[in-house]
PDB file of C-alpha atoms in Angstrom:
ATOM      1  CA  GLU A 176       6.126   8.438 -22.095  1.00  0.00           C
ATOM      2  CA  PRO A 177       8.441   8.298 -19.404  1.00  0.00           C
ATOM      3  CA  GLU A 178       8.577   4.802 -17.341  1.00  0.00           C
ATOM      4  CA  VAL A 179      10.427   2.198 -15.528  1.00  0.00           C
ATOM      5  CA  THR A 180      12.259  -0.407 -17.418  1.00  0.00           C
ATOM      6  CA  GLN A 181      13.856  -3.869 -15.116  1.00  0.00           C
ATOM      7  CA  THR A 182      16.137  -6.039 -16.086  1.00  0.00           C
ATOM      8  CA  PRO A 183      16.387  -9.285 -17.177  1.00  0.00           C
ATOM      9  CA  SER A 184      12.991  -9.853 -17.255  1.00  0.00           C
ATOM     10  CA  HIS A 185      12.855 -13.515 -15.756  1.00  0.00           C
ATOM     11  CA  GLN A 186      16.043 -14.979 -14.297  1.00  0.00           C
ATOM     12  CA  VAL A 187      17.490 -18.490 -13.622  1.00  0.00           C
ATOM     13  CA  THR A 188      18.740 -19.298 -10.745  1.00  0.00           C
ATOM     14  CA  GLN A 189      20.362 -22.410  -8.368  1.00  0.00           C
ATOM     15  CA  MET A 190      19.625 -21.917  -4.657  1.00  0.00           C
ATOM     16  CA  GLY A 191      22.969 -20.193  -2.492  1.00  0.00           C
ATOM     17  CA  GLN A 192      23.478 -18.631  -6.366  1.00  0.00           C
ATOM     18  CA  GLU A 193      23.961 -14.523  -6.040  1.00  0.00           C
ATOM     19  CA  VAL A 194      20.907 -12.688  -7.904  1.00  0.00           C
ATOM     20  CA  ILE A 195      21.433  -8.595  -9.138  1.00  0.00           C
ATOM     21  CA  LEU A 196      18.287  -7.497 -10.239  1.00  0.00           C
ATOM     22  CA  ARG A 197      18.688  -4.083 -12.495  1.00  0.00           C
ATOM     23  CA  CYS A 198      15.852  -1.008 -12.444  1.00  0.00           C
ATOM     24  CA  VAL A 199      16.115   2.489 -14.102  1.00  0.00           C
ATOM     25  CA  PRO A 200      13.797   4.822 -12.733  1.00  0.00           C
ATOM     26  CA  ILE A 201      12.133   7.414 -14.143  1.00  0.00           C
ATOM     27  CA  SER A 202      14.776   9.931 -15.337  1.00  0.00           C
ATOM     28  CA  ASN A 203      13.583  12.982 -11.979  1.00  0.00           C
ATOM     29  CA  HIS A 204      11.616  10.245  -9.818  1.00  0.00           C
ATOM     30  CA  LEU A 205      13.701  10.820  -6.687  1.00  0.00           C
ATOM     31  CA  TYR A 206      12.297   7.626  -4.290  1.00  0.00           C
ATOM     32  CA  PHE A 207      12.810   4.759  -5.836  1.00  0.00           C
ATOM     33  CA  TYR A 208      10.834   0.855  -4.143  1.00  0.00           C
ATOM     34  CA  TRP A 209      11.484  -2.237  -4.805  1.00  0.00           C
ATOM     35  CA  TYR A 210       8.047  -4.212  -4.575  1.00  0.00           C
ATOM     36  CA  ARG A 211       7.978  -8.707  -4.721  1.00  0.00           C
ATOM     37  CA  GLN A 212       4.377 -11.012  -6.035  1.00  0.00           C
ATOM     38  CA  ILE A 213       5.403 -14.289  -5.303  1.00  0.00           C
ATOM     39  CA  LEU A 214       2.654 -16.020  -7.741  1.00  0.00           C
ATOM     40  CA  GLY A 215      -0.681 -15.790  -6.562  1.00  0.00           C
ATOM     41  CA  GLN A 216       0.238 -13.660  -3.665  1.00  0.00           C
ATOM     42  CA  LYS A 217       0.278  -9.603  -3.212  1.00  0.00           C
ATOM     43  CA  VAL A 218       2.527  -7.539  -4.290  1.00  0.00           C
ATOM     44  CA  GLU A 219       4.856  -6.772  -0.571  1.00  0.00           C
ATOM     45  CA  PHE A 220       6.729  -3.581   0.133  1.00  0.00           C
ATOM     46  CA  LEU A 221      10.559  -4.658   0.120  1.00  0.00           C
ATOM     47  CA  VAL A 222      12.574  -1.072   0.316  1.00  0.00           C
ATOM     48  CA  SER A 223      12.639   1.986   0.064  1.00  0.00           C
ATOM     49  CA  PHE A 224      15.645   4.187  -0.850  1.00  0.00           C
ATOM     50  CA  TYR A 225      15.670   8.096  -0.903  1.00  0.00           C
ATOM     51  CA  ASN A 226      19.069  10.091  -1.040  1.00  0.00           C
ATOM     52  CA  ASN A 227      21.299   7.345  -2.052  1.00  0.00           C
ATOM     53  CA  GLU A 228      20.075   6.197   1.446  1.00  0.00           C
ATOM     54  CA  ILE A 229      16.914   3.338   2.505  1.00  0.00           C
ATOM     55  CA  SER A 230      14.980   5.382   3.703  1.00  0.00           C
ATOM     56  CA  GLU A 231      12.341   2.245   5.286  1.00  0.00           C
ATOM     57  CA  LYS A 232      12.287  -1.380   5.103  1.00  0.00           C
ATOM     58  CA  SER A 233      10.210  -4.311   5.575  1.00  0.00           C
ATOM     59  CA  GLU A 234      10.529  -7.135   7.891  1.00  0.00           C
ATOM     60  CA  ILE A 235      11.469  -9.364   4.818  1.00  0.00           C
ATOM     61  CA  PHE A 236      14.069  -7.674   3.883  1.00  0.00           C
ATOM     62  CA  ASP A 237      17.065  -9.210   5.886  1.00  0.00           C
ATOM     63  CA  ASP A 238      20.308  -9.178   5.699  1.00  0.00           C
ATOM     64  CA  GLN A 239      20.473 -11.544   1.929  1.00  0.00           C
ATOM     65  CA  PHE A 240      19.422  -8.268   0.751  1.00  0.00           C
ATOM     66  CA  SER A 241      20.986  -4.905  -1.055  1.00  0.00           C
ATOM     67  CA  VAL A 242      20.584  -2.515  -2.416  1.00  0.00           C
ATOM     68  CA  GLU A 243      22.480   0.759  -4.580  1.00  0.00           C
ATOM     69  CA  ARG A 244      22.326   2.974  -7.113  1.00  0.00           C
ATOM     70  CA  PRO A 245      25.677   2.837  -8.409  1.00  0.00           C
ATOM     71  CA  ASP A 246      25.435   5.566 -10.863  1.00  0.00           C
ATOM     72  CA  GLY A 247      23.078   8.129 -11.482  1.00  0.00           C
ATOM     73  CA  SER A 248      20.289   6.108 -13.215  1.00  0.00           C
ATOM     74  CA  ASN A 249      20.072   2.181 -11.962  1.00  0.00           C
ATOM     75  CA  PHE A 250      19.182   1.532  -9.261  1.00  0.00           C
ATOM     76  CA  THR A 251      19.372  -2.136  -8.355  1.00  0.00           C
ATOM     77  CA  LEU A 252      18.647  -5.442  -5.799  1.00  0.00           C
ATOM     78  CA  LYS A 253      21.328  -7.800  -4.639  1.00  0.00           C
ATOM     79  CA  ILE A 254      19.724 -11.295  -3.540  1.00  0.00           C
ATOM     80  CA  ARG A 255      23.200 -12.847  -1.669  1.00  0.00           C
ATOM     81  CA  SER A 256      22.910 -16.475  -1.636  1.00  0.00           C
ATOM     82  CA  THR A 257      19.300 -16.720  -2.759  1.00  0.00           C
ATOM     83  CA  LYS A 258      15.779 -19.384  -1.395  1.00  0.00           C
ATOM     84  CA  LEU A 259      13.729 -21.556  -3.243  1.00  0.00           C
ATOM     85  CA  GLU A 260      11.379 -18.358  -1.151  1.00  0.00           C
ATOM     86  CA  ASP A 261      13.085 -15.845  -3.152  1.00  0.00           C
ATOM     87  CA  SER A 262      11.366 -17.536  -6.428  1.00  0.00           C
ATOM     88  CA  ALA A 263       8.566 -13.987  -7.168  1.00  0.00           C
ATOM     89  CA  MET A 264       8.649 -10.918  -9.757  1.00  0.00           C
ATOM     90  CA  TYR A 265      10.502  -8.509  -8.045  1.00  0.00           C
ATOM     91  CA  PHE A 266       9.343  -4.986  -8.647  1.00  0.00           C
ATOM     92  CA  CYS A 267      10.717  -1.412  -8.706  1.00  0.00           C
ATOM     93  CA  ALA A 268       8.452   1.709  -8.902  1.00  0.00           C
ATOM     94  CA  SER A 269      10.126   5.389  -8.472  1.00  0.00           C
ATOM     95  CA  ILE A 270       7.713   8.594  -7.624  1.00  0.00           C
ATOM     96  CA  ASN A 271       9.110  12.003  -8.004  1.00  0.00           C
ATOM     97  CA  LEU A 272       8.249  13.690  -5.122  1.00  0.00           C
ATOM     98  CA  ALA A 273       9.713  13.352  -2.156  1.00  0.00           C
ATOM     99  CA  GLY A 274       6.993   9.898  -0.498  1.00  0.00           C
ATOM    100  CA  VAL A 275       4.438  12.550   0.868  1.00  0.00           C
ATOM    101  CA  ALA A 276       2.355  12.571  -2.577  1.00  0.00           C
ATOM    102  CA  GLY A 277       1.880  10.280  -6.410  1.00  0.00           C
ATOM    103  CA  GLU A 278       1.125   8.052  -7.224  1.00  0.00           C
ATOM    104  CA  LEU A 279       3.982   5.079  -7.388  1.00  0.00           C
ATOM    105  CA  PHE A 280       4.785   4.464 -11.419  1.00  0.00           C
ATOM    106  CA  PHE A 281       6.332   0.974 -11.510  1.00  0.00           C
ATOM    107  CA  GLY A 282       8.612  -1.039 -14.040  1.00  0.00           C
ATOM    108  CA  GLU A 283       7.260  -4.600 -15.257  1.00  0.00           C
ATOM    109  CA  GLY A 284       8.827  -6.526 -13.305  1.00  0.00           C
ATOM    110  CA  SER A 285      12.090  -9.517 -13.241  1.00  0.00           C
ATOM    111  CA  ARG A 286      11.066 -13.007 -12.445  1.00  0.00           C
ATOM    112  CA  LEU A 287      13.368 -15.169 -10.387  1.00  0.00           C
ATOM    113  CA  THR A 288      12.862 -18.837 -10.338  1.00  0.00           C
ATOM    114  CA  VAL A 289      15.301 -20.035  -7.617  1.00  0.00           C
ATOM    115  CA  LEU A 290      15.607 -23.556  -7.865  1.00  0.00           C
TER     116      LEU A 290
ATOM    117  CA  GLU B 100      -1.100  -1.546  11.390  1.00  0.00           C
ATOM    118  CA  ASP B 101      -2.093  -0.539   7.942  1.00  0.00           C
ATOM    119  CA  GLN B 102      -3.952  -3.222   5.671  1.00  0.00           C
ATOM    120  CA  VAL B 103      -6.265  -3.785   2.596  1.00  0.00           C
ATOM    121  CA  THR B 104      -8.641  -5.921   2.103  1.00  0.00           C
ATOM    122  CA  GLN B 105     -10.189  -6.162  -1.297  1.00  0.00           C
ATOM    123  CA  SER B 106     -13.300  -7.963  -2.150  1.00  0.00           C
ATOM    124  CA  PRO B 107     -14.901 -10.406  -4.104  1.00  0.00           C
ATOM    125  CA  GLU B 108     -11.241 -11.589  -4.526  1.00  0.00           C
ATOM    126  CA  ALA B 109     -12.406 -12.491  -8.417  1.00  0.00           C
ATOM    127  CA  LEU B 110     -15.847 -11.547 -10.768  1.00  0.00           C
ATOM    128  CA  ARG B 111     -17.167 -13.155 -13.339  1.00  0.00           C
ATOM    129  CA  LEU B 112     -19.144 -10.240 -15.638  1.00  0.00           C
ATOM    130  CA  GLN B 113     -21.148 -10.334 -19.569  1.00  0.00           C
ATOM    131  CA  GLU B 114     -19.948  -7.881 -21.118  1.00  0.00           C
ATOM    132  CA  GLY B 115     -22.128  -4.688 -20.794  1.00  0.00           C
ATOM    133  CA  GLU B 116     -22.521  -5.529 -16.933  1.00  0.00           C
ATOM    134  CA  SER B 117     -21.824  -3.177 -14.379  1.00  0.00           C
ATOM    135  CA  SER B 118     -20.679  -3.634 -11.216  1.00  0.00           C
ATOM    136  CA  SER B 119     -18.017  -2.133  -8.619  1.00  0.00           C
ATOM    137  CA  LEU B 120     -15.245  -3.596  -6.460  1.00  0.00           C
ATOM    138  CA  ASN B 121     -13.961  -2.807  -3.085  1.00  0.00           C
ATOM    139  CA  CYS B 122     -11.667  -1.571  -0.892  1.00  0.00           C
ATOM    140  CA  SER B 123     -11.652  -1.307   3.267  1.00  0.00           C
ATOM    141  CA  TYR B 124      -8.772   0.202   4.493  1.00  0.00           C
ATOM    142  CA  THR B 125      -7.483   1.063   7.839  1.00  0.00           C
ATOM    143  CA  VAL B 126      -4.340   3.615   8.232  1.00  0.00           C
ATOM    144  CA  SER B 127      -2.781   5.832  10.102  1.00  0.00           C
ATOM    145  CA  GLY B 128      -2.941   8.988   7.882  1.00  0.00           C
ATOM    146  CA  LEU B 129      -4.095   8.357   4.982  1.00  0.00           C
ATOM    147  CA  ARG B 130      -1.759  10.006   2.001  1.00  0.00           C
ATOM    148  CA  GLY B 131      -3.255   9.087  -1.310  1.00  0.00           C
ATOM    149  CA  LEU B 132      -5.402   5.489  -2.206  1.00  0.00           C
ATOM    150  CA  PHE B 133      -4.307   4.454  -5.585  1.00  0.00           C
ATOM    151  CA  TRP B 134      -6.046   1.577  -7.760  1.00  0.00           C
ATOM    152  CA  TYR B 135      -3.503   0.081 -10.160  1.00  0.00           C
ATOM    153  CA  ARG B 136      -4.688  -2.613 -13.237  1.00  0.00           C
ATOM    154  CA  GLN B 137      -2.498  -5.125 -13.041  1.00  0.00           C
ATOM    155  CA  ASP B 138      -2.342  -8.215 -16.795  1.00  0.00           C
ATOM    156  CA  PRO B 139      -0.825 -11.692 -15.911  1.00  0.00           C
ATOM    157  CA  GLY B 140       2.724 -11.882 -15.581  1.00  0.00           C
ATOM    158  CA  LYS B 141       3.198  -7.283 -15.480  1.00  0.00           C
ATOM    159  CA  GLY B 142       4.118  -4.332 -13.461  1.00  0.00           C
ATOM    160  CA  PRO B 143       0.968  -2.161 -11.801  1.00  0.00           C
ATOM    161  CA  GLU B 144      -0.341   0.363 -14.289  1.00  0.00           C
ATOM    162  CA  PHE B 145      -1.444   3.066 -12.685  1.00  0.00           C
ATOM    163  CA  LEU B 146      -4.973   4.305 -12.600  1.00  0.00           C
ATOM    164  CA  PHE B 147      -6.005   6.360  -9.495  1.00  0.00           C
ATOM    165  CA  THR B 148      -5.069   8.810  -6.411  1.00  0.00           C
ATOM    166  CA  LEU B 149      -8.400   9.608  -4.137  1.00  0.00           C
ATOM    167  CA  TYR B 150      -6.961  11.918  -0.932  1.00  0.00           C
ATOM    168  CA  SER B 151     -10.046  12.469   0.664  1.00  0.00           C
ATOM    169  CA  ALA B 152     -13.110  10.321   1.376  1.00  0.00           C
ATOM    170  CA  GLY B 153     -16.155  12.597  -1.333  1.00  0.00           C
ATOM    171  CA  GLU B 154     -13.291  12.706  -3.819  1.00  0.00           C
ATOM    172  CA  GLU B 155     -14.148  10.797  -6.910  1.00  0.00           C
ATOM    173  CA  LYS B 156     -12.333  10.168 -10.591  1.00  0.00           C
ATOM    174  CA  GLU B 157     -13.570   8.760 -13.726  1.00  0.00           C
ATOM    175  CA  LYS B 158     -11.898   7.542 -17.687  1.00  0.00           C
ATOM    176  CA  GLU B 159     -13.642   5.980 -19.659  1.00  0.00           C
ATOM    177  CA  ARG B 160     -15.383   3.072 -18.365  1.00  0.00           C
ATOM    178  CA  LEU B 161     -14.151   3.220 -14.405  1.00  0.00           C
ATOM    179  CA  LYS B 162     -14.802   5.488 -11.660  1.00  0.00           C
ATOM    180  CA  ALA B 163     -13.301   5.478  -8.105  1.00  0.00           C
ATOM    181  CA  THR B 164     -14.647   6.948  -4.961  1.00  0.00           C
ATOM    182  CA  LEU B 165     -13.636   7.318  -1.874  1.00  0.00           C
ATOM    183  CA  THR B 166     -15.379   6.964   1.954  1.00  0.00           C
ATOM    184  CA  LYS B 167     -13.298   7.456   5.233  1.00  0.00           C
ATOM    185  CA  LYS B 168     -13.081   3.712   5.596  1.00  0.00           C
ATOM    186  CA  GLU B 169     -13.493   2.280   1.702  1.00  0.00           C
ATOM    187  CA  SER B 170     -12.910   2.972  -2.202  1.00  0.00           C
ATOM    188  CA  PHE B 171     -15.003   0.778  -4.539  1.00  0.00           C
ATOM    189  CA  LEU B 172     -14.250   0.829  -8.546  1.00  0.00           C
ATOM    190  CA  HIS B 173     -17.216   1.023 -10.470  1.00  0.00           C
ATOM    191  CA  ILE B 174     -16.996  -0.506 -13.952  1.00  0.00           C
ATOM    192  CA  THR B 175     -19.943   0.730 -16.352  1.00  0.00           C
ATOM    193  CA  ALA B 176     -20.724  -1.286 -19.201  1.00  0.00           C
ATOM    194  CA  PRO B 177     -17.311  -3.490 -19.187  1.00  0.00           C
ATOM    195  CA  LYS B 178     -15.383  -4.934 -22.714  1.00  0.00           C
ATOM    196  CA  PRO B 179     -13.088  -7.860 -22.675  1.00  0.00           C
ATOM    197  CA  GLU B 180     -10.051  -5.730 -22.601  1.00  0.00           C
ATOM    198  CA  ASP B 181     -11.192  -4.943 -19.049  1.00  0.00           C
ATOM    199  CA  SER B 182     -10.256  -8.187 -18.009  1.00  0.00           C
ATOM    200  CA  ALA B 183      -7.544  -8.289 -15.270  1.00  0.00           C
ATOM    201  CA  THR B 184      -6.562  -7.999 -12.063  1.00  0.00           C
ATOM    202  CA  TYR B 185      -7.823  -4.459 -10.245  1.00  0.00           C
ATOM    203  CA  LEU B 186      -5.840  -4.120  -6.992  1.00  0.00           C
ATOM    204  CA  CYS B 187      -6.187  -0.992  -4.532  1.00  0.00           C
ATOM    205  CA  ALA B 188      -3.041   0.904  -2.602  1.00  0.00           C
ATOM    206  CA  VAL B 189      -2.952   2.950   0.295  1.00  0.00           C
ATOM    207  CA  ARG B 190       0.083   4.866   1.988  1.00  0.00           C
ATOM    208  CA  GLY B 191      -0.373   6.254   5.436  1.00  0.00           C
ATOM    209  CA  ASN B 192       2.541   7.738   7.090  1.00  0.00           C
ATOM    210  CA  THR B 193       5.490   5.860   6.471  1.00  0.00           C
ATOM    211  CA  GLY B 194       5.269   6.537   2.624  1.00  0.00           C
ATOM    212  CA  LYS B 195       5.663   2.980   1.334  1.00  0.00           C
ATOM    213  CA  LEU B 196       2.284   1.654  -0.535  1.00  0.00           C
ATOM    214  CA  ILE B 197       0.819  -1.604   1.168  1.00  0.00           C
ATOM    215  CA  PHE B 198      -1.782  -3.664  -1.490  1.00  0.00           C
ATOM    216  CA  GLY B 199      -4.409  -5.136  -0.772  1.00  0.00           C
ATOM    217  CA  GLN B 200      -4.628  -9.188  -2.798  1.00  0.00           C
ATOM    218  CA  GLY B 201      -7.038  -8.201  -5.747  1.00  0.00           C
ATOM    219  CA  THR B 202      -9.639  -8.687  -7.537  1.00  0.00           C
ATOM    220  CA  THR B 203      -9.442 -10.939 -10.880  1.00  0.00           C
ATOM    221  CA  LEU B 204     -11.976  -9.545 -13.269  1.00  0.00           C
ATOM    222  CA  GLN B 205     -13.377 -11.046 -16.558  1.00  0.00           C
ATOM    223  CA  VAL B 206     -14.939  -9.900 -18.425  1.00  0.00           C
ATOM    224  CA  LYS B 207     -16.834 -12.553 -21.038  1.00  0.00           C
ATOM    225  CA  PRO B 208     -18.308 -11.566 -24.889  1.00  0.00           C
TER     226      PRO B 208
END
């Protein structure tokens, strides 16, 4: 069964360092998302990406964040200068329709710990 | 503003003791209500999508129902392996999913 894969599964970094989280969405999917979940809190929307550009972003997704689809398979989330409050699980998700209907398929997540 | 509230926050059941989880929502132009299961340290795993009031879907011991204001996830004769956090989410006109805080279910043998 096709699945969304994410790397790394866990990353520990120092405050102020740059982090790149990687995702390989399901191959025929068109819309890509990043969500995050701070320990014990809700799963929160960060950004959606379609046709090689951001289609929507949340207030959390400030100038420290960026997304990219560098090739036909990978989808990355970059945090330029990490803060303590960026510590969370980051989930990549994808959907095969243009955001109109259907379920999002989530990866297993990347746990980011900022010290 | 689209919003999802789930209750209860936590639920403990004995094996075989049926119950229901609630998801109340407000959304502009519902394009689907979703139920996911999340195990500790894992990503959300898709269970059901409901699109219109009156719709019902079933999978093994789980049954999801939808009204214009809320959804229920009914668990019939649960087993310990059903222990997880159950997440409800809605998609409105913006296309993104808005999640509730989840209900953590513990089923004791």
